[in-house]
PDB file of C-alpha atoms in Angstrom:
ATOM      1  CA  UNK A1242    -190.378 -76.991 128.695  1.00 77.00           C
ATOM      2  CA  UNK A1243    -192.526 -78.360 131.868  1.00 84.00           C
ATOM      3  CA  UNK A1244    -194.605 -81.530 131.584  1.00 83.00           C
ATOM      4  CA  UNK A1245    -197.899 -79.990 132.214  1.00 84.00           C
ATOM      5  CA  UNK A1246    -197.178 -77.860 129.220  1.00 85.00           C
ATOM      6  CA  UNK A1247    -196.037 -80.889 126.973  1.00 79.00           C
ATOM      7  CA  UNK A1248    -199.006 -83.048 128.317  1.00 84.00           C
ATOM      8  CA  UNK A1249    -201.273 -80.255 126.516  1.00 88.00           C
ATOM      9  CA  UNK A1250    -199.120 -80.928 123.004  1.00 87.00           C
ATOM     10  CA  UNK A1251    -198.781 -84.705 123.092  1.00 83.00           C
ATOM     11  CA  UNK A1252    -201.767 -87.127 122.129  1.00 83.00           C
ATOM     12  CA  UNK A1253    -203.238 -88.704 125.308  1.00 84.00           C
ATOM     13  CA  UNK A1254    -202.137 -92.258 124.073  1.00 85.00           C
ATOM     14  CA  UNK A1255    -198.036 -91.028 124.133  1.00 83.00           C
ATOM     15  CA  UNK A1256    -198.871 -89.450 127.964  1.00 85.00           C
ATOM     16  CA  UNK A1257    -196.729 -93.137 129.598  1.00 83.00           C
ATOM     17  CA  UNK A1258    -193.613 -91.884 127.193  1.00 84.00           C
ATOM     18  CA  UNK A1259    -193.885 -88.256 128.644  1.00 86.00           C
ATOM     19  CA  UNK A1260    -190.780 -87.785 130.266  1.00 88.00           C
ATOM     20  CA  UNK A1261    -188.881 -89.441 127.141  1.00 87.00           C
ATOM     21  CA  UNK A1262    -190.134 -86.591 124.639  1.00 89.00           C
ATOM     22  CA  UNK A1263    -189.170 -84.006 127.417  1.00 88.00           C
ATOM     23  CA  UNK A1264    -185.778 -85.087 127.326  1.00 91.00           C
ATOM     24  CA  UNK A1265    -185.951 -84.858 123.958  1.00 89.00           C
ATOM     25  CA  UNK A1266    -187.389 -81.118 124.126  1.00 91.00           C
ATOM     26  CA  UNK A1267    -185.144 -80.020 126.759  1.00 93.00           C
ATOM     27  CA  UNK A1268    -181.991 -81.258 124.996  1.00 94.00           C
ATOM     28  CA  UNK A1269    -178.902 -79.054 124.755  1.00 95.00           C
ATOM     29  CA  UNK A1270    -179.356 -78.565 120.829  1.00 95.00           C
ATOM     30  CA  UNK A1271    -183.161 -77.925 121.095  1.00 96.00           C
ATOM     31  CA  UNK A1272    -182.969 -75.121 123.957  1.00 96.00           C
ATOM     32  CA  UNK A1273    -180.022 -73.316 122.484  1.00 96.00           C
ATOM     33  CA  UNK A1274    -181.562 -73.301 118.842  1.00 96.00           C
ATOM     34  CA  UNK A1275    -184.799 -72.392 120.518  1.00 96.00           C
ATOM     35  CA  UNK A1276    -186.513 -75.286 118.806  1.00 97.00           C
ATOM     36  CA  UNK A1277    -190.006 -75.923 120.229  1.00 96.00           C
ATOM     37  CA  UNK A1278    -192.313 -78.596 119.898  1.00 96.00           C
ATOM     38  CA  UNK A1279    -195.997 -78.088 118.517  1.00 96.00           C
ATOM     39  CA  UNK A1280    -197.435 -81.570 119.006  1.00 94.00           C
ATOM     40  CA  UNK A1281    -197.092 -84.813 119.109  1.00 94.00           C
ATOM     41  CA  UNK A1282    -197.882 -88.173 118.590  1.00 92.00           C
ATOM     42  CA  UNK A1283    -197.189 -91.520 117.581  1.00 90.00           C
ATOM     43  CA  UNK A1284    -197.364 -91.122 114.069  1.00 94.00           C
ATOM     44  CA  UNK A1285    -196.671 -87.240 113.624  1.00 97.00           C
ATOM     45  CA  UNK A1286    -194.421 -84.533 115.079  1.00 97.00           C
ATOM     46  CA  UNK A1287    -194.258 -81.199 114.750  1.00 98.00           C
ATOM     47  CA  UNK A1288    -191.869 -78.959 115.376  1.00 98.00           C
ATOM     48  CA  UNK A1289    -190.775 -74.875 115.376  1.00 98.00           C
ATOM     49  CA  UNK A1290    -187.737 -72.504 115.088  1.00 98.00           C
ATOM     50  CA  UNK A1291    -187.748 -68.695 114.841  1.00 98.00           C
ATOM     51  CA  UNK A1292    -184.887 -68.031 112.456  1.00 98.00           C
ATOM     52  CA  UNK A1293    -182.600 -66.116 114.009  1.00 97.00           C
ATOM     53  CA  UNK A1294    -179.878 -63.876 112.571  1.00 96.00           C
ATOM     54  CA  UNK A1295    -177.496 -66.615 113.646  1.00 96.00           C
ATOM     55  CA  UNK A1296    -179.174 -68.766 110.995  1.00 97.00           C
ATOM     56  CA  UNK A1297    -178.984 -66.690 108.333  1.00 97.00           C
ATOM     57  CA  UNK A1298    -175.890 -67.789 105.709  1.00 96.00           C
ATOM     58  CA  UNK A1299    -173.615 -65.315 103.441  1.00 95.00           C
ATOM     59  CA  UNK A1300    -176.439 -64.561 100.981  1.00 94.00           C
ATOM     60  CA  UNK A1301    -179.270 -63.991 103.829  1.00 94.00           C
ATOM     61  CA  UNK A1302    -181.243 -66.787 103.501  1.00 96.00           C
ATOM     62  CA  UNK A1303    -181.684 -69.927 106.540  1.00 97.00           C
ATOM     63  CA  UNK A1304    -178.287 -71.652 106.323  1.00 97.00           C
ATOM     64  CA  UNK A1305    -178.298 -75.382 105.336  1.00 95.00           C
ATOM     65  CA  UNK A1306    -177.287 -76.242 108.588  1.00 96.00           C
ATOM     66  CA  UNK A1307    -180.073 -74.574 110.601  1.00 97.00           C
ATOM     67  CA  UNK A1308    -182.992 -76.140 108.244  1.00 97.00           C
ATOM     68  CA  UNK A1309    -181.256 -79.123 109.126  1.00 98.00           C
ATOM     69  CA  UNK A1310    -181.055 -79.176 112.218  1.00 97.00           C
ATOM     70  CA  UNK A1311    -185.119 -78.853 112.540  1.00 98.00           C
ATOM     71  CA  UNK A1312    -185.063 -81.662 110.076  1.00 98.00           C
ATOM     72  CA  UNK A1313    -183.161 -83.859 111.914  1.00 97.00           C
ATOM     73  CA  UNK A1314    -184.863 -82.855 115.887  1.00 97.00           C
ATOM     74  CA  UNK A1315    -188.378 -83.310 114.328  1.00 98.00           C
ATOM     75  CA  UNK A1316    -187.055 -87.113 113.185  1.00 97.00           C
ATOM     76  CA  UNK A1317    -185.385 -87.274 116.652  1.00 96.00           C
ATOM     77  CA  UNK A1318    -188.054 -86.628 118.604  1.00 95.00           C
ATOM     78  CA  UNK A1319    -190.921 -88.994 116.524  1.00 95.00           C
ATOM     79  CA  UNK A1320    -188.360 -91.975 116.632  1.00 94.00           C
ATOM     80  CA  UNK A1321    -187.158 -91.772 120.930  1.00 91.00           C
ATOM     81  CA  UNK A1322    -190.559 -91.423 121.905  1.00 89.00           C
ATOM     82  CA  UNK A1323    -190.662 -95.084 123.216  1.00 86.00           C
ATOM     83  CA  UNK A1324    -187.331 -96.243 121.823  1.00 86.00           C
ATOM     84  CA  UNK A1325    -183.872 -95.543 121.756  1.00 90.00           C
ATOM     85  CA  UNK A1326    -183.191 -94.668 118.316  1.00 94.00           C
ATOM     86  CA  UNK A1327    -180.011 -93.428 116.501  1.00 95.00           C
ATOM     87  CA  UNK A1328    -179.919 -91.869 113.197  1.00 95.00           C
ATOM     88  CA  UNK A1329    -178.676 -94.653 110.554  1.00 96.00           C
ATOM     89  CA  UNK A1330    -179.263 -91.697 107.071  1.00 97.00           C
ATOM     90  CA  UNK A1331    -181.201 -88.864 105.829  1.00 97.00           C
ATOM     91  CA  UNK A1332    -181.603 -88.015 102.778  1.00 98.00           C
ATOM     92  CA  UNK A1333    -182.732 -84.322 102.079  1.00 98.00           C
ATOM     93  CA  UNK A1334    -183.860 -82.474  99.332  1.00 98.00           C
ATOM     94  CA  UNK A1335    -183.920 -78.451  99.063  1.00 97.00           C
ATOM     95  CA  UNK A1336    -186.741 -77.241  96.884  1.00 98.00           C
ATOM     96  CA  UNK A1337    -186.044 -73.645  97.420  1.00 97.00           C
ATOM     97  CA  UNK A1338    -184.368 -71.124 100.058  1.00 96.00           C
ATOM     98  CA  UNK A1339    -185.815 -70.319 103.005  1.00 97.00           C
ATOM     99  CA  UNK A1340    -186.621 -66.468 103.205  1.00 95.00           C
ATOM    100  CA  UNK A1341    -189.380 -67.057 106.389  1.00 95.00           C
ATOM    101  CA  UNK A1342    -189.042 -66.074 109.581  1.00 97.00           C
ATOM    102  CA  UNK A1343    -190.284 -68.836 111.027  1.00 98.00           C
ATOM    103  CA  UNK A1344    -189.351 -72.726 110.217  1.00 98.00           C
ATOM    104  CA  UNK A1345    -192.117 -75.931 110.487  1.00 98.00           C
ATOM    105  CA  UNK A1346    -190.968 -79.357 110.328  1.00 98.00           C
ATOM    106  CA  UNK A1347    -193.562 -82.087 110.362  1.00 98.00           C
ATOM    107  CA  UNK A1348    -192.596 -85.541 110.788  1.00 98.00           C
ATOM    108  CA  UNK A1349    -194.655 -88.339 109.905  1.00 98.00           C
ATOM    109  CA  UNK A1350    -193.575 -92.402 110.509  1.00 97.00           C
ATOM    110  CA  UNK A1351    -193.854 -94.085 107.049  1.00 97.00           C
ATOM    111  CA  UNK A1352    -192.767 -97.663 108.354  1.00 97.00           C
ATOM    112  CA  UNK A1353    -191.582 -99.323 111.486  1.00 95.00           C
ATOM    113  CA  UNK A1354    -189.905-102.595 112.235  1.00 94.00           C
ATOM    114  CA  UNK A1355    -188.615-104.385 115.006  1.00 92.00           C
ATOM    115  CA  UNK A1356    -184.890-102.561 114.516  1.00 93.00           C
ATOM    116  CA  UNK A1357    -185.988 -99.744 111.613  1.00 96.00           C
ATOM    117  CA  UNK A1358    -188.115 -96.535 111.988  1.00 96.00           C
ATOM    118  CA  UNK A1359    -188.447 -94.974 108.455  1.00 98.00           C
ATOM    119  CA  UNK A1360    -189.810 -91.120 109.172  1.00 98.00           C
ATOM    120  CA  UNK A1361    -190.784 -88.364 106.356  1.00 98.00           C
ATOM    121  CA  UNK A1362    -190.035 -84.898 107.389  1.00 98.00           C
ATOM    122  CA  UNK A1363    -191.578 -81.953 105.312  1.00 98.00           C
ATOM    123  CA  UNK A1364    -190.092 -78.198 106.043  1.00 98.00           C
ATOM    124  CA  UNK A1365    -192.061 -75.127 105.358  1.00 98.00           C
ATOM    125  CA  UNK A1366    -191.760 -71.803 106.082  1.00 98.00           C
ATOM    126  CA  UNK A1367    -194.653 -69.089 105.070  1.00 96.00           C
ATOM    127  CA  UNK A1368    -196.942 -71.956 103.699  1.00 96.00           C
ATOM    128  CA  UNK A1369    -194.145 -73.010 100.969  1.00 98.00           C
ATOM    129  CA  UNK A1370    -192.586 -76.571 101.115  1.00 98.00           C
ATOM    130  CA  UNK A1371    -188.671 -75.370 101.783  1.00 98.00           C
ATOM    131  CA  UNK A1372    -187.486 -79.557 101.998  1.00 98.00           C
ATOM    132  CA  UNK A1373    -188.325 -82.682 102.683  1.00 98.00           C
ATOM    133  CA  UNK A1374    -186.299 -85.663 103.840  1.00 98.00           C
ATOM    134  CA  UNK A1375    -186.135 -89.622 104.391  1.00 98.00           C
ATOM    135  CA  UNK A1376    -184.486 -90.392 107.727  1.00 98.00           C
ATOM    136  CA  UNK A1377    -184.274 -94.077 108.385  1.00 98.00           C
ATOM    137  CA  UNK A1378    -183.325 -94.757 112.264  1.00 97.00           C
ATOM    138  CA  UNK A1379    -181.643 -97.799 114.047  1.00 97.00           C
ATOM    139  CA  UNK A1380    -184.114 -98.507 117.177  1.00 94.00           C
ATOM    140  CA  UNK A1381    -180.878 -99.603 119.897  1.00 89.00           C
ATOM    141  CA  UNK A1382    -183.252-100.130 122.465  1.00 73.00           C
ATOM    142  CA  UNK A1383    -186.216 -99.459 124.715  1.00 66.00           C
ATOM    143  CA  UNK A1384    -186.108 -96.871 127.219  1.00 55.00           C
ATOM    144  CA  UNK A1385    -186.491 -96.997 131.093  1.00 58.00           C
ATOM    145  CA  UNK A1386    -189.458 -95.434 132.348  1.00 53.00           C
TER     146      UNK A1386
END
């Protein structure tokens, strides 16, 4: 992803942390998993995946691991916007399996401290709610611009 594309998905008031949130786009996970952002900011993230048959697990639905891992880049990108955040737990919950073709995480910050981001994460695929999650993250420090 370029920045003049991002600048068109991330809320005017995030443009100063810009070139944190590409970083987080254009990390090795999020390329190879082809995991694109839909917008952004402060509060709420959203992000995409096209399942691919390289998701799919032995009985042909999204593997664990795959919903997961949109889970988990949607709470990574909300929390190193204008921190340095590492993951301290998530805690996930499966409602059903994901058939879709395509995957939507949306991640919303419940509560932040001076240490503690606390981020809700909702996955759905074909307008059904496939998970949600808690992710609490550890804010190690702020970021050079």
């Amino acid at each position: 992803m370029d920045t003049e594309t991002l600048r068109r998905l991330v809320d005017s008031e995030m443009h100063e942390w810009l070139d944190n949130v590409l970083e987080m786009c254009n990390a090795p996970y999020a390329v190879e998993n082809e995991i694109e952002l839909v917008s952004a900011s402060k509060n709420k993230v959203v992000m995409r995946k096209a399942v691919a048959p390289s998701d799919l697990n032995s009985n042909g639905v999204v593997h664990g691991a795959a919903s997961y891992g949109l889970i988990d880049h949607a709470f990574a990108v909300i929390c190193n916007m204008d921190a340095r955040t590492v993951g301290l737990s998530c805690n996930v919950i499966y409602y059903r399996p994901c058939f879709g073709k395509v995957m939507e995480a949306e991640a919303k910050l419940i509560n932040e401290s001076k240490t503690l981001m606390t981020v809700e994460v909702t996955l759905h695929s074909e307008g059904k709610l496939i998970a949600s999650a808690t992710c609490i993250g550890f804010k190690a420090r702020k970021p050079e611009r």
